[in-house]
Short mmCIF file of C-alpha atoms in Angstrom, two decimals:
data_model
loop_
_atom_site.label_atom_id
_atom_site.label_comp_id
_atom_site.label_asym_id
_atom_site.label_seq_id
_atom_site.Cartn_x
_atom_site.Cartn_y
_atom_site.Cartn_z
CA MET A 18 -19.34 0.11 28.14
CA VAL A 19 -17.02 -2.39 26.91
CA LEU A 20 -17.45 -2.81 23.52
CA GLN A 21 -17.49 0.69 22.84
CA LYS A 22 -14.59 1.21 24.29
CA LYS A 23 -12.98 -0.88 21.42
CA GLN A 24 -14.90 0.90 18.84
CA GLN A 25 -13.25 3.96 20.10
CA LYS A 26 -9.88 2.51 19.89
CA PHE A 27 -10.68 -0.06 16.76
CA GLN A 28 -11.46 3.83 15.30
CA GLN A 29 -9.21 5.19 16.37
CA LYS A 30 -6.64 3.02 15.00
CA GLN A 31 -7.98 2.81 11.64
CA ILE A 32 -8.07 6.98 11.31
CA THR A 33 -3.64 7.03 12.31
CA LYS A 34 -3.73 4.36 9.64
CA ASN A 35 -5.44 6.67 7.08
CA LYS A 36 -3.56 9.15 8.23
CA ILE A 37 -0.57 7.77 7.50
CA SER A 38 -1.24 5.63 4.22
CA LYS A 39 -1.59 8.89 2.38
CA ALA A 40 1.68 9.88 2.97
CA PHE A 41 5.05 9.06 0.23
CA SER A 42 7.23 7.28 2.09
CA LEU A 43 11.22 8.49 1.30
CA ILE A 44 11.82 6.00 -0.39
CA GLU A 45 9.36 6.20 -3.46
CA LEU A 46 10.28 10.05 -3.21
CA SER A 47 13.79 9.59 -3.44
CA ILE A 48 12.95 6.65 -5.93
CA VAL A 49 11.08 10.34 -7.85
CA ILE A 50 13.30 12.37 -7.79
CA LEU A 51 16.16 9.59 -9.90
CA ILE A 52 14.03 9.32 -12.19
CA ILE A 53 13.74 13.06 -12.97
CA GLY A 54 17.57 13.25 -11.85
CA ILE A 55 17.83 10.84 -15.20
CA LEU A 56 14.69 11.90 -17.38
CA VAL A 57 16.87 15.67 -17.49
CA ALA A 58 20.31 14.36 -17.39
CA GLY A 59 19.39 12.11 -20.81
CA ILE A 60 17.04 15.59 -21.94
CA THR A 61 21.16 17.93 -22.14
CA GLN A 62 22.86 15.35 -23.89
CA GLY A 63 19.72 14.59 -26.40
CA SER A 64 20.21 18.65 -27.18
CA ARG A 65 24.50 19.03 -26.72
CA LEU A 66 24.95 15.25 -29.63
CA VAL A 67 21.47 17.06 -31.33
CA SER A 68 23.50 21.55 -31.53
CA GLN A 69 26.57 19.19 -32.04
CA PHE A 70 25.44 17.50 -35.78
CA ARG A 71 24.38 20.45 -36.01
CA LEU A 72 27.69 21.75 -36.75
CA LEU A 73 29.11 19.39 -37.37
CA SER A 74 26.17 18.86 -41.06
CA ALA A 75 27.13 22.92 -41.46
CA ARG A 76 30.88 21.98 -42.12
CA ASN A 77 30.15 19.88 -44.30
CA MET A 78 27.92 21.40 -46.77
CA THR A 79 30.89 23.97 -46.60
#
């Protein structure tokens, strides 16, 4: 009887741990959002540089 109760408590703790470990932490989500922000900023700056280079090369052709 006592052994069964201990087994049940152990199983409940394992289930609780599994539920908790399946979720992302706030730190992990923050890091992902930060990386996405850096990538977006880099892409917008890169496209701006490309368009400036095109304008400059078009001016130099004439």
